[in-house]
Every structure is written in C-alpha cells, then in structure tokens.
Amino acid sequence: MNPFPLVKGIKVGLDFGKDAMPVGHLAMRERTIYFAYDSSFISQGLEISPFMLPLKEGVTTFSGCLFTVFEDSLPDGWGNLLSNV
C-alpha cells in the first residue's frame, strides 16, 4: 500500500510576503507535465519564465523534467536532508 496520497494537480502561487498570488496549476500524466496559468495572473503581466513558459492562456505541455522555473523552487539534496530530520 502506498503511504502517500495520489496527487492529481498542484496549485502554484507566488508569495512576496503579503497575500499569495495564484500563478496557475501543474499536473502530470504519463510522464508529460501540464501547466496552465491562472487568468488573474496573466492579467498582471508578470513573466516568470518568458522563454520556457510564455505568459498565455491555455495549457502548456512539457515532456521529461519539470519546468525549470518550478524545479528551481524545490529543495536540493541538502534541503531534503534538513526537512527530513
């Protein structure tokens, strides 16, 4: 039995110290990653990854690894060791 619940999607947000701003939604199916910006974030005009994840309506797909802008926010090996203590 898997001790971890099945995750169908992840809400992505930015937090600059006030209220978290919704950015969009991430999902993965059969090794393909899907991302869609939240419409309120698009109206802000803030580009988080202009080359790999242009600010636009609709779903963007990527095969392989996670989009770099999100991968960079995950803990590295040292961060994992600290959080598992």
PDB file of N, CA, C and O in Angstrom:
ATOM      1  N   MET A   1       0.841  -1.185   0.000  1.00  0.00           N
ATOM      2  CA  MET A   1       0.000   0.000   0.000  1.00  0.00           C
ATOM      3  C   MET A   1       0.882   1.242   0.000  1.00  0.00           C
ATOM      4  O   MET A   1       1.844   1.345   0.742  1.00  0.00           O
ATOM      5  N   ASN A   2       0.525   2.195  -0.828  1.00  0.00           N
ATOM      6  CA  ASN A   2       1.280   3.446  -0.949  1.00  0.00           C
ATOM      7  C   ASN A   2       0.906   4.381   0.200  1.00  0.00           C
ATOM      8  O   ASN A   2      -0.256   4.745   0.356  1.00  0.00           O
ATOM      9  N   PRO A   3       1.891   4.821   1.036  1.00  0.00           N
ATOM     10  CA  PRO A   3       1.573   5.708   2.157  1.00  0.00           C
ATOM     11  C   PRO A   3       1.288   7.144   1.735  1.00  0.00           C
ATOM     12  O   PRO A   3       0.836   7.949   2.540  1.00  0.00           O
ATOM     13  N   PHE A   4       1.557   7.481   0.475  1.00  0.00           N
ATOM     14  CA  PHE A   4       1.357   8.849   0.005  1.00  0.00           C
ATOM     15  C   PHE A   4       0.080   8.925  -0.830  1.00  0.00           C
ATOM     16  O   PHE A   4      -0.168   8.074  -1.668  1.00  0.00           O
ATOM     17  N   PRO A   5      -0.724   9.950  -0.623  1.00  0.00           N
ATOM     18  CA  PRO A   5      -1.941  10.090  -1.422  1.00  0.00           C
ATOM     19  C   PRO A   5      -1.607  10.446  -2.870  1.00  0.00           C
ATOM     20  O   PRO A   5      -0.585  11.070  -3.148  1.00  0.00           O
ATOM     21  N   LEU A   6      -2.457  10.038  -3.783  1.00  0.00           N
ATOM     22  CA  LEU A   6      -2.284  10.353  -5.197  1.00  0.00           C
ATOM     23  C   LEU A   6      -2.591  11.831  -5.420  1.00  0.00           C
ATOM     24  O   LEU A   6      -3.654  12.315  -5.049  1.00  0.00           O
ATOM     25  N   VAL A   7      -1.637  12.553  -5.984  1.00  0.00           N
ATOM     26  CA  VAL A   7      -1.814  13.975  -6.257  1.00  0.00           C
ATOM     27  C   VAL A   7      -2.234  14.125  -7.712  1.00  0.00           C
ATOM     28  O   VAL A   7      -1.544  13.667  -8.613  1.00  0.00           O
ATOM     29  N   LYS A   8      -3.356  14.782  -7.949  1.00  0.00           N
ATOM     30  CA  LYS A   8      -3.843  14.974  -9.312  1.00  0.00           C
ATOM     31  C   LYS A   8      -3.390  16.299  -9.898  1.00  0.00           C
ATOM     32  O   LYS A   8      -3.339  16.450 -11.097  1.00  0.00           O
ATOM     33  N   GLY A   9      -3.072  17.236  -9.041  1.00  0.00           N
ATOM     34  CA  GLY A   9      -2.630  18.540  -9.512  1.00  0.00           C
ATOM     35  C   GLY A   9      -2.083  19.365  -8.368  1.00  0.00           C
ATOM     36  O   GLY A   9      -2.313  19.053  -7.200  1.00  0.00           O
ATOM     37  N   ILE A  10      -1.357  20.405  -8.721  1.00  0.00           N
ATOM     38  CA  ILE A  10      -0.753  21.286  -7.733  1.00  0.00           C
ATOM     39  C   ILE A  10      -1.103  22.723  -8.086  1.00  0.00           C
ATOM     40  O   ILE A  10      -0.967  23.135  -9.241  1.00  0.00           O
ATOM     41  N   LYS A  11      -1.549  23.483  -7.098  1.00  0.00           N
ATOM     42  CA  LYS A  11      -1.774  24.911  -7.294  1.00  0.00           C
ATOM     43  C   LYS A  11      -0.443  25.612  -7.094  1.00  0.00           C
ATOM     44  O   LYS A  11       0.244  25.381  -6.105  1.00  0.00           O
ATOM     45  N   VAL A  12      -0.089  26.488  -8.016  1.00  0.00           N
ATOM     46  CA  VAL A  12       1.175  27.225  -7.957  1.00  0.00           C
ATOM     47  C   VAL A  12       0.868  28.670  -7.605  1.00  0.00           C
ATOM     48  O   VAL A  12      -0.063  29.266  -8.152  1.00  0.00           O
ATOM     49  N   GLY A  13       1.658  29.231  -6.681  1.00  0.00           N
ATOM     50  CA  GLY A  13       1.456  30.620  -6.291  1.00  0.00           C
ATOM     51  C   GLY A  13       2.768  31.310  -5.976  1.00  0.00           C
ATOM     52  O   GLY A  13       3.795  30.654  -5.794  1.00  0.00           O
ATOM     53  N   LEU A  14       2.730  32.627  -5.943  1.00  0.00           N
ATOM     54  CA  LEU A  14       3.875  33.446  -5.541  1.00  0.00           C
ATOM     55  C   LEU A  14       3.502  34.172  -4.263  1.00  0.00           C
ATOM     56  O   LEU A  14       2.395  34.687  -4.138  1.00  0.00           O
ATOM     57  N   ASP A  15       4.448  34.237  -3.339  1.00  0.00           N
ATOM     58  CA  ASP A  15       4.207  34.919  -2.081  1.00  0.00           C
ATOM     59  C   ASP A  15       5.345  35.898  -1.851  1.00  0.00           C
ATOM     60  O   ASP A  15       6.476  35.499  -1.599  1.00  0.00           O
ATOM     61  N   PHE A  16       5.054  37.182  -1.943  1.00  0.00           N
ATOM     62  CA  PHE A  16       6.051  38.223  -1.736  1.00  0.00           C
ATOM     63  C   PHE A  16       5.958  38.799  -0.333  1.00  0.00           C
ATOM     64  O   PHE A  16       6.389  39.909  -0.089  1.00  0.00           O
ATOM     65  N   GLY A  17       5.356  38.049   0.608  1.00  0.00           N
ATOM     66  CA  GLY A  17       5.272  38.495   1.983  1.00  0.00           C
ATOM     67  C   GLY A  17       3.920  39.040   2.387  1.00  0.00           C
ATOM     68  O   GLY A  17       3.703  39.325   3.544  1.00  0.00           O
ATOM     69  N   LYS A  18       3.023  39.218   1.453  1.00  0.00           N
ATOM     70  CA  LYS A  18       1.673  39.679   1.784  1.00  0.00           C
ATOM     71  C   LYS A  18       0.724  38.512   1.542  1.00  0.00           C
ATOM     72  O   LYS A  18       0.787  37.522   2.235  1.00  0.00           O
ATOM     73  N   ASP A  19      -0.118  38.615   0.557  1.00  0.00           N
ATOM     74  CA  ASP A  19      -1.010  37.519   0.193  1.00  0.00           C
ATOM     75  C   ASP A  19      -0.398  36.738  -0.951  1.00  0.00           C
ATOM     76  O   ASP A  19       0.223  37.317  -1.846  1.00  0.00           O
ATOM     77  N   ALA A  20      -0.603  35.435  -0.936  1.00  0.00           N
ATOM     78  CA  ALA A  20      -0.114  34.597  -2.036  1.00  0.00           C
ATOM     79  C   ALA A  20      -0.913  34.914  -3.294  1.00  0.00           C
ATOM     80  O   ALA A  20      -2.132  35.035  -3.264  1.00  0.00           O
ATOM     81  N   MET A  21      -0.207  35.080  -4.396  1.00  0.00           N
ATOM     82  CA  MET A  21      -0.813  35.376  -5.684  1.00  0.00           C
ATOM     83  C   MET A  21      -0.922  34.069  -6.475  1.00  0.00           C
ATOM     84  O   MET A  21       0.080  33.394  -6.675  1.00  0.00           O
ATOM     85  N   PRO A  22      -2.122  33.664  -6.899  1.00  0.00           N
ATOM     86  CA  PRO A  22      -2.231  32.436  -7.685  1.00  0.00           C
ATOM     87  C   PRO A  22      -1.527  32.599  -9.032  1.00  0.00           C
ATOM     88  O   PRO A  22      -1.696  33.605  -9.712  1.00  0.00           O
ATOM     89  N   VAL A  23      -0.711  31.612  -9.394  1.00  0.00           N
ATOM     90  CA  VAL A  23       0.010  31.642 -10.667  1.00  0.00           C
ATOM     91  C   VAL A  23      -0.652  30.703 -11.666  1.00  0.00           C
ATOM     92  O   VAL A  23      -0.871  31.058 -12.818  1.00  0.00           O
ATOM     93  N   GLY A  24      -0.957  29.487 -11.243  1.00  0.00           N
ATOM     94  CA  GLY A  24      -1.568  28.533 -12.153  1.00  0.00           C
ATOM     95  C   GLY A  24      -1.655  27.155 -11.534  1.00  0.00           C
ATOM     96  O   GLY A  24      -1.595  26.990 -10.316  1.00  0.00           O
ATOM     97  N   HIS A  25      -1.760  26.138 -12.400  1.00  0.00           N
ATOM     98  CA  HIS A  25      -1.923  24.757 -11.967  1.00  0.00           C
ATOM     99  C   HIS A  25      -0.974  23.860 -12.733  1.00  0.00           C
ATOM    100  O   HIS A  25      -0.813  24.001 -13.949  1.00  0.00           O
ATOM    101  N   LEU A  26      -0.351  22.921 -12.009  1.00  0.00           N
ATOM    102  CA  LEU A  26       0.541  21.915 -12.587  1.00  0.00           C
ATOM    103  C   LEU A  26      -0.100  20.546 -12.438  1.00  0.00           C
ATOM    104  O   LEU A  26      -0.733  20.253 -11.426  1.00  0.00           O
ATOM    105  N   ALA A  27       0.090  19.706 -13.437  1.00  0.00           N
ATOM    106  CA  ALA A  27      -0.373  18.317 -13.356  1.00  0.00           C
ATOM    107  C   ALA A  27       0.582  17.457 -14.179  1.00  0.00           C
ATOM    108  O   ALA A  27       1.298  17.961 -15.049  1.00  0.00           O
ATOM    109  N   MET A  28       0.598  16.168 -13.887  1.00  0.00           N
ATOM    110  CA  MET A  28       1.444  15.245 -14.641  1.00  0.00           C
ATOM    111  C   MET A  28       0.653  13.985 -14.937  1.00  0.00           C
ATOM    112  O   MET A  28      -0.068  13.473 -14.079  1.00  0.00           O
ATOM    113  N   ARG A  29       0.784  13.514 -16.154  1.00  0.00           N
ATOM    114  CA  ARG A  29       0.156  12.265 -16.559  1.00  0.00           C
ATOM    115  C   ARG A  29       1.056  11.577 -17.561  1.00  0.00           C
ATOM    116  O   ARG A  29       1.460  12.186 -18.561  1.00  0.00           O
ATOM    117  N   GLU A  30       1.389  10.334 -17.273  1.00  0.00           N
ATOM    118  CA  GLU A  30       2.218   9.517 -18.163  1.00  0.00           C
ATOM    119  C   GLU A  30       3.480  10.250 -18.614  1.00  0.00           C
ATOM    120  O   GLU A  30       3.769  10.346 -19.798  1.00  0.00           O
ATOM    121  N   ARG A  31       4.207  10.807 -17.654  1.00  0.00           N
ATOM    122  CA  ARG A  31       5.492  11.481 -17.867  1.00  0.00           C
ATOM    123  C   ARG A  31       5.404  12.776 -18.685  1.00  0.00           C
ATOM    124  O   ARG A  31       6.406  13.286 -19.164  1.00  0.00           O
ATOM    125  N   THR A  32       4.212  13.295 -18.871  1.00  0.00           N
ATOM    126  CA  THR A  32       4.036  14.600 -19.510  1.00  0.00           C
ATOM    127  C   THR A  32       3.526  15.564 -18.450  1.00  0.00           C
ATOM    128  O   THR A  32       2.612  15.242 -17.699  1.00  0.00           O
ATOM    129  N   ILE A  33       4.146  16.727 -18.389  1.00  0.00           N
ATOM    130  CA  ILE A  33       3.774  17.742 -17.403  1.00  0.00           C
ATOM    131  C   ILE A  33       2.927  18.801 -18.099  1.00  0.00           C
ATOM    132  O   ILE A  33       3.249  19.249 -19.199  1.00  0.00           O
ATOM    133  N   TYR A  34       1.856  19.193 -17.434  1.00  0.00           N
ATOM    134  CA  TYR A  34       0.926  20.179 -17.972  1.00  0.00           C
ATOM    135  C   TYR A  34       0.887  21.373 -17.034  1.00  0.00           C
ATOM    136  O   TYR A  34       0.865  21.212 -15.819  1.00  0.00           O
ATOM    137  N   PHE A  35       0.862  22.558 -17.611  1.00  0.00           N
ATOM    138  CA  PHE A  35       0.743  23.775 -16.814  1.00  0.00           C
ATOM    139  C   PHE A  35      -0.205  24.738 -17.493  1.00  0.00           C
ATOM    140  O   PHE A  35      -0.163  24.919 -18.716  1.00  0.00           O
ATOM    141  N   ALA A  36      -1.046  25.376 -16.694  1.00  0.00           N
ATOM    142  CA  ALA A  36      -1.940  26.424 -17.191  1.00  0.00           C
ATOM    143  C   ALA A  36      -1.896  27.593 -16.223  1.00  0.00           C
ATOM    144  O   ALA A  36      -2.010  27.399 -15.007  1.00  0.00           O
ATOM    145  N   TYR A  37      -1.676  28.778 -16.751  1.00  0.00           N
ATOM    146  CA  TYR A  37      -1.684  29.990 -15.928  1.00  0.00           C
ATOM    147  C   TYR A  37      -3.102  30.294 -15.464  1.00  0.00           C
ATOM    148  O   TYR A  37      -4.071  30.082 -16.194  1.00  0.00           O
ATOM    149  N   ASP A  38      -3.214  30.851 -14.289  1.00  0.00           N
ATOM    150  CA  ASP A  38      -4.464  31.383 -13.789  1.00  0.00           C
ATOM    151  C   ASP A  38      -4.730  32.689 -14.547  1.00  0.00           C
ATOM    152  O   ASP A  38      -3.811  33.478 -14.770  1.00  0.00           O
ATOM    153  N   SER A  39      -5.972  32.919 -14.954  1.00  0.00           N
ATOM    154  CA  SER A  39      -6.284  34.110 -15.751  1.00  0.00           C
ATOM    155  C   SER A  39      -5.974  35.406 -15.004  1.00  0.00           C
ATOM    156  O   SER A  39      -5.565  36.402 -15.603  1.00  0.00           O
ATOM    157  N   SER A  40      -6.121  35.398 -13.680  1.00  0.00           N
ATOM    158  CA  SER A  40      -5.808  36.611 -12.912  1.00  0.00           C
ATOM    159  C   SER A  40      -4.305  36.899 -12.927  1.00  0.00           C
ATOM    160  O   SER A  40      -3.894  38.049 -12.870  1.00  0.00           O
ATOM    161  N   PHE A  41      -3.485  35.858 -13.025  1.00  0.00           N
ATOM    162  CA  PHE A  41      -2.040  36.059 -13.091  1.00  0.00           C
ATOM    163  C   PHE A  41      -1.642  36.612 -14.465  1.00  0.00           C
ATOM    164  O   PHE A  41      -0.784  37.483 -14.558  1.00  0.00           O
ATOM    165  N   ILE A  42      -2.274  36.130 -15.502  1.00  0.00           N
ATOM    166  CA  ILE A  42      -1.985  36.630 -16.854  1.00  0.00           C
ATOM    167  C   ILE A  42      -2.248  38.130 -16.927  1.00  0.00           C
ATOM    168  O   ILE A  42      -1.462  38.875 -17.506  1.00  0.00           O
ATOM    169  N   SER A  43      -3.324  38.563 -16.292  1.00  0.00           N
ATOM    170  CA  SER A  43      -3.666  39.998 -16.334  1.00  0.00           C
ATOM    171  C   SER A  43      -2.632  40.856 -15.599  1.00  0.00           C
ATOM    172  O   SER A  43      -2.532  42.051 -15.859  1.00  0.00           O
ATOM    173  N   GLN A  44      -1.827  40.275 -14.707  1.00  0.00           N
ATOM    174  CA  GLN A  44      -0.769  41.010 -14.006  1.00  0.00           C
ATOM    175  C   GLN A  44       0.397  41.352 -14.936  1.00  0.00           C
ATOM    176  O   GLN A  44       1.134  42.301 -14.698  1.00  0.00           O
ATOM    177  N   GLY A  45       0.614  40.514 -15.969  1.00  0.00           N
ATOM    178  CA  GLY A  45       1.701  40.761 -16.910  1.00  0.00           C
ATOM    179  C   GLY A  45       3.084  40.394 -16.399  1.00  0.00           C
ATOM    180  O   GLY A  45       4.084  40.796 -16.975  1.00  0.00           O
ATOM    181  N   LEU A  46       3.162  39.617 -15.340  1.00  0.00           N
ATOM    182  CA  LEU A  46       4.441  39.219 -14.750  1.00  0.00           C
ATOM    183  C   LEU A  46       4.945  37.933 -15.401  1.00  0.00           C
ATOM    184  O   LEU A  46       4.304  36.892 -15.308  1.00  0.00           O
ATOM    185  N   GLU A  47       6.070  38.008 -16.092  1.00  0.00           N
ATOM    186  CA  GLU A  47       6.663  36.838 -16.751  1.00  0.00           C
ATOM    187  C   GLU A  47       7.563  36.102 -15.767  1.00  0.00           C
ATOM    188  O   GLU A  47       8.536  36.663 -15.277  1.00  0.00           O
ATOM    189  N   ILE A  48       7.259  34.829 -15.478  1.00  0.00           N
ATOM    190  CA  ILE A  48       8.108  34.064 -14.571  1.00  0.00           C
ATOM    191  C   ILE A  48       9.132  33.217 -15.322  1.00  0.00           C
ATOM    192  O   ILE A  48      10.143  32.830 -14.761  1.00  0.00           O
ATOM    193  N   SER A  49       8.865  32.943 -16.597  1.00  0.00           N
ATOM    194  CA  SER A  49       9.795  32.177 -17.423  1.00  0.00           C
ATOM    195  C   SER A  49       9.453  32.447 -18.893  1.00  0.00           C
ATOM    196  O   SER A  49       8.826  31.633 -19.552  1.00  0.00           O
ATOM    197  N   PRO A  50       9.862  33.605 -19.411  1.00  0.00           N
ATOM    198  CA  PRO A  50       9.411  34.031 -20.735  1.00  0.00           C
ATOM    199  C   PRO A  50       9.781  33.102 -21.890  1.00  0.00           C
ATOM    200  O   PRO A  50       9.058  33.031 -22.871  1.00  0.00           O
ATOM    201  N   PHE A  51      10.884  32.388 -21.790  1.00  0.00           N
ATOM    202  CA  PHE A  51      11.296  31.527 -22.906  1.00  0.00           C
ATOM    203  C   PHE A  51      10.682  30.133 -22.820  1.00  0.00           C
ATOM    204  O   PHE A  51      10.230  29.585 -23.816  1.00  0.00           O
ATOM    205  N   MET A  52      10.675  29.550 -21.632  1.00  0.00           N
ATOM    206  CA  MET A  52      10.188  28.178 -21.479  1.00  0.00           C
ATOM    207  C   MET A  52       8.686  28.099 -21.194  1.00  0.00           C
ATOM    208  O   MET A  52       8.055  27.103 -21.497  1.00  0.00           O
ATOM    209  N   LEU A  53       8.136  29.140 -20.591  1.00  0.00           N
ATOM    210  CA  LEU A  53       6.736  29.122 -20.181  1.00  0.00           C
ATOM    211  C   LEU A  53       6.115  30.495 -20.419  1.00  0.00           C
ATOM    212  O   LEU A  53       5.847  31.248 -19.488  1.00  0.00           O
ATOM    213  N   PRO A  54       5.914  30.845 -21.706  1.00  0.00           N
ATOM    214  CA  PRO A  54       5.388  32.180 -22.013  1.00  0.00           C
ATOM    215  C   PRO A  54       4.022  32.425 -21.371  1.00  0.00           C
ATOM    216  O   PRO A  54       3.243  31.507 -21.188  1.00  0.00           O
ATOM    217  N   LEU A  55       3.783  33.654 -21.030  1.00  0.00           N
ATOM    218  CA  LEU A  55       2.549  34.079 -20.380  1.00  0.00           C
ATOM    219  C   LEU A  55       1.421  34.079 -21.409  1.00  0.00           C
ATOM    220  O   LEU A  55       1.326  34.985 -22.249  1.00  0.00           O
ATOM    221  N   LYS A  56       0.571  33.050 -21.358  1.00  0.00           N
ATOM    222  CA  LYS A  56      -0.522  32.931 -22.333  1.00  0.00           C
ATOM    223  C   LYS A  56      -1.626  32.051 -21.774  1.00  0.00           C
ATOM    224  O   LYS A  56      -1.413  31.278 -20.835  1.00  0.00           O
ATOM    225  N   GLU A  57      -2.800  32.169 -22.348  1.00  0.00           N
ATOM    226  CA  GLU A  57      -3.938  31.326 -21.980  1.00  0.00           C
ATOM    227  C   GLU A  57      -3.694  29.917 -22.506  1.00  0.00           C
ATOM    228  O   GLU A  57      -2.941  29.709 -23.451  1.00  0.00           O
ATOM    229  N   GLY A  58      -4.348  28.952 -21.889  1.00  0.00           N
ATOM    230  CA  GLY A  58      -4.286  27.574 -22.353  1.00  0.00           C
ATOM    231  C   GLY A  58      -3.248  26.752 -21.598  1.00  0.00           C
ATOM    232  O   GLY A  58      -2.589  27.223 -20.682  1.00  0.00           O
ATOM    233  N   VAL A  59      -3.131  25.511 -22.037  1.00  0.00           N
ATOM    234  CA  VAL A  59      -2.249  24.543 -21.377  1.00  0.00           C
ATOM    235  C   VAL A  59      -0.945  24.418 -22.146  1.00  0.00           C
ATOM    236  O   VAL A  59      -0.946  24.315 -23.367  1.00  0.00           O
ATOM    237  N   THR A  60       0.159  24.435 -21.421  1.00  0.00           N
ATOM    238  CA  THR A  60       1.486  24.213 -21.987  1.00  0.00           C
ATOM    239  C   THR A  60       1.952  22.848 -21.509  1.00  0.00           C
ATOM    240  O   THR A  60       1.801  22.510 -20.338  1.00  0.00           O
ATOM    241  N   THR A  61       2.491  22.037 -22.430  1.00  0.00           N
ATOM    242  CA  THR A  61       2.962  20.703 -22.056  1.00  0.00           C
ATOM    243  C   THR A  61       4.473  20.627 -22.180  1.00  0.00           C
ATOM    244  O   THR A  61       5.082  21.364 -22.953  1.00  0.00           O
ATOM    245  N   PHE A  62       5.041  19.729 -21.400  1.00  0.00           N
ATOM    246  CA  PHE A  62       6.480  19.539 -21.399  1.00  0.00           C
ATOM    247  C   PHE A  62       6.759  18.085 -21.071  1.00  0.00           C
ATOM    248  O   PHE A  62       6.196  17.543 -20.124  1.00  0.00           O
ATOM    249  N   SER A  63       7.603  17.443 -21.842  1.00  0.00           N
ATOM    250  CA  SER A  63       7.975  16.053 -21.576  1.00  0.00           C
ATOM    251  C   SER A  63       9.337  16.020 -20.906  1.00  0.00           C
ATOM    252  O   SER A  63      10.221  16.798 -21.237  1.00  0.00           O
ATOM    253  N   GLY A  64       9.499  15.133 -19.982  1.00  0.00           N
ATOM    254  CA  GLY A  64      10.788  15.000 -19.314  1.00  0.00           C
ATOM    255  C   GLY A  64      10.747  15.534 -17.910  1.00  0.00           C
ATOM    256  O   GLY A  64      10.006  15.046 -17.075  1.00  0.00           O
ATOM    257  N   CYS A  65      11.520  16.562 -17.653  1.00  0.00           N
ATOM    258  CA  CYS A  65      11.627  17.137 -16.305  1.00  0.00           C
ATOM    259  C   CYS A  65      10.569  18.206 -16.099  1.00  0.00           C
ATOM    260  O   CYS A  65       9.897  18.638 -17.021  1.00  0.00           O
ATOM    261  N   LEU A  66      10.498  18.659 -14.871  1.00  0.00           N
ATOM    262  CA  LEU A  66       9.616  19.756 -14.507  1.00  0.00           C
ATOM    263  C   LEU A  66      10.116  21.051 -15.151  1.00  0.00           C
ATOM    264  O   LEU A  66      11.298  21.200 -15.409  1.00  0.00           O
ATOM    265  N   PHE A  67       9.223  21.989 -15.438  1.00  0.00           N
ATOM    266  CA  PHE A  67       9.632  23.284 -15.950  1.00  0.00           C
ATOM    267  C   PHE A  67      10.673  23.863 -15.001  1.00  0.00           C
ATOM    268  O   PHE A  67      10.497  23.841 -13.788  1.00  0.00           O
ATOM    269  N   THR A  68      11.748  24.408 -15.517  1.00  0.00           N
ATOM    270  CA  THR A  68      12.871  24.874 -14.707  1.00  0.00           C
ATOM    271  C   THR A  68      12.441  25.880 -13.644  1.00  0.00           C
ATOM    272  O   THR A  68      12.927  25.835 -12.521  1.00  0.00           O
ATOM    273  N   VAL A  69      11.532  26.764 -13.968  1.00  0.00           N
ATOM    274  CA  VAL A  69      11.112  27.781 -13.002  1.00  0.00           C
ATOM    275  C   VAL A  69      10.523  27.139 -11.748  1.00  0.00           C
ATOM    276  O   VAL A  69      10.684  27.649 -10.646  1.00  0.00           O
ATOM    277  N   PHE A  70       9.888  25.994 -11.871  1.00  0.00           N
ATOM    278  CA  PHE A  70       9.336  25.300 -10.711  1.00  0.00           C
ATOM    279  C   PHE A  70      10.371  24.374 -10.081  1.00  0.00           C
ATOM    280  O   PHE A  70      10.418  24.225  -8.868  1.00  0.00           O
ATOM    281  N   GLU A  71      11.183  23.762 -10.897  1.00  0.00           N
ATOM    282  CA  GLU A  71      12.219  22.857 -10.393  1.00  0.00           C
ATOM    283  C   GLU A  71      13.196  23.607  -9.486  1.00  0.00           C
ATOM    284  O   GLU A  71      13.652  23.077  -8.481  1.00  0.00           O
ATOM    285  N   ASP A  72      13.502  24.840  -9.844  1.00  0.00           N
ATOM    286  CA  ASP A  72      14.427  25.651  -9.049  1.00  0.00           C
ATOM    287  C   ASP A  72      13.878  25.985  -7.665  1.00  0.00           C
ATOM    288  O   ASP A  72      14.634  26.345  -6.766  1.00  0.00           O
ATOM    289  N   SER A  73      12.567  25.884  -7.473  1.00  0.00           N
ATOM    290  CA  SER A  73      11.992  26.213  -6.175  1.00  0.00           C
ATOM    291  C   SER A  73      11.918  25.005  -5.251  1.00  0.00           C
ATOM    292  O   SER A  73      11.575  25.147  -4.087  1.00  0.00           O
ATOM    293  N   LEU A  74      12.245  23.820  -5.757  1.00  0.00           N
ATOM    294  CA  LEU A  74      12.231  22.621  -4.921  1.00  0.00           C
ATOM    295  C   LEU A  74      13.520  22.521  -4.118  1.00  0.00           C
ATOM    296  O   LEU A  74      14.563  23.004  -4.538  1.00  0.00           O
ATOM    297  N   PRO A  75      13.469  21.854  -2.952  1.00  0.00           N
ATOM    298  CA  PRO A  75      14.692  21.715  -2.175  1.00  0.00           C
ATOM    299  C   PRO A  75      15.700  20.811  -2.880  1.00  0.00           C
ATOM    300  O   PRO A  75      15.325  19.858  -3.549  1.00  0.00           O
ATOM    301  N   ASP A  76      16.962  21.133  -2.724  1.00  0.00           N
ATOM    302  CA  ASP A  76      18.021  20.280  -3.267  1.00  0.00           C
ATOM    303  C   ASP A  76      18.309  19.167  -2.255  1.00  0.00           C
ATOM    304  O   ASP A  76      17.572  18.984  -1.288  1.00  0.00           O
ATOM    305  N   GLY A  77      19.366  18.417  -2.475  1.00  0.00           N
ATOM    306  CA  GLY A  77      19.703  17.313  -1.588  1.00  0.00           C
ATOM    307  C   GLY A  77      19.877  17.750  -0.144  1.00  0.00           C
ATOM    308  O   GLY A  77      19.392  17.109   0.790  1.00  0.00           O
ATOM    309  N   TRP A  78      20.576  18.864   0.075  1.00  0.00           N
ATOM    310  CA  TRP A  78      20.792  19.374   1.427  1.00  0.00           C
ATOM    311  C   TRP A  78      19.465  19.798   2.049  1.00  0.00           C
ATOM    312  O   TRP A  78      19.183  19.493   3.197  1.00  0.00           O
ATOM    313  N   GLY A  79      18.631  20.472   1.287  1.00  0.00           N
ATOM    314  CA  GLY A  79      17.326  20.886   1.790  1.00  0.00           C
ATOM    315  C   GLY A  79      16.457  19.699   2.156  1.00  0.00           C
ATOM    316  O   GLY A  79      15.729  19.732   3.161  1.00  0.00           O
ATOM    317  N   ASN A  80      16.520  18.633   1.360  1.00  0.00           N
ATOM    318  CA  ASN A  80      15.764  17.415   1.691  1.00  0.00           C
ATOM    319  C   ASN A  80      16.255  16.805   2.998  1.00  0.00           C
ATOM    320  O   ASN A  80      15.473  16.340   3.815  1.00  0.00           O
ATOM    321  N   LEU A  81      17.587  16.781   3.195  1.00  0.00           N
ATOM    322  CA  LEU A  81      18.128  16.232   4.435  1.00  0.00           C
ATOM    323  C   LEU A  81      17.638  17.025   5.650  1.00  0.00           C
ATOM    324  O   LEU A  81      17.270  16.455   6.665  1.00  0.00           O
ATOM    325  N   LEU A  82      17.625  18.356   5.521  1.00  0.00           N
ATOM    326  CA  LEU A  82      17.182  19.196   6.633  1.00  0.00           C
ATOM    327  C   LEU A  82      15.701  19.014   6.940  1.00  0.00           C
ATOM    328  O   LEU A  82      15.287  18.985   8.099  1.00  0.00           O
ATOM    329  N   SER A  83      14.888  18.877   5.902  1.00  0.00           N
ATOM    330  CA  SER A  83      13.451  18.759   6.118  1.00  0.00           C
ATOM    331  C   SER A  83      13.050  17.364   6.594  1.00  0.00           C
ATOM    332  O   SER A  83      11.967  17.187   7.147  1.00  0.00           O
ATOM    333  N   ASN A  84      13.905  16.380   6.409  1.00  0.00           N
ATOM    334  CA  ASN A  84      13.584  15.016   6.839  1.00  0.00           C
ATOM    335  C   ASN A  84      14.064  14.702   8.265  1.00  0.00           C
ATOM    336  O   ASN A  84      13.971  13.590   8.722  1.00  0.00           O
ATOM    337  N   VAL A  85      14.608  15.717   8.944  1.00  0.00           N
ATOM    338  CA  VAL A  85      15.124  15.490  10.306  1.00  0.00           C
ATOM    339  C   VAL A  85      14.002  15.389  11.294  1.00  0.00           C
ATOM    340  O   VAL A  85      13.004  15.949  11.275  1.00  0.00           O
TER     341      VAL A  85
END
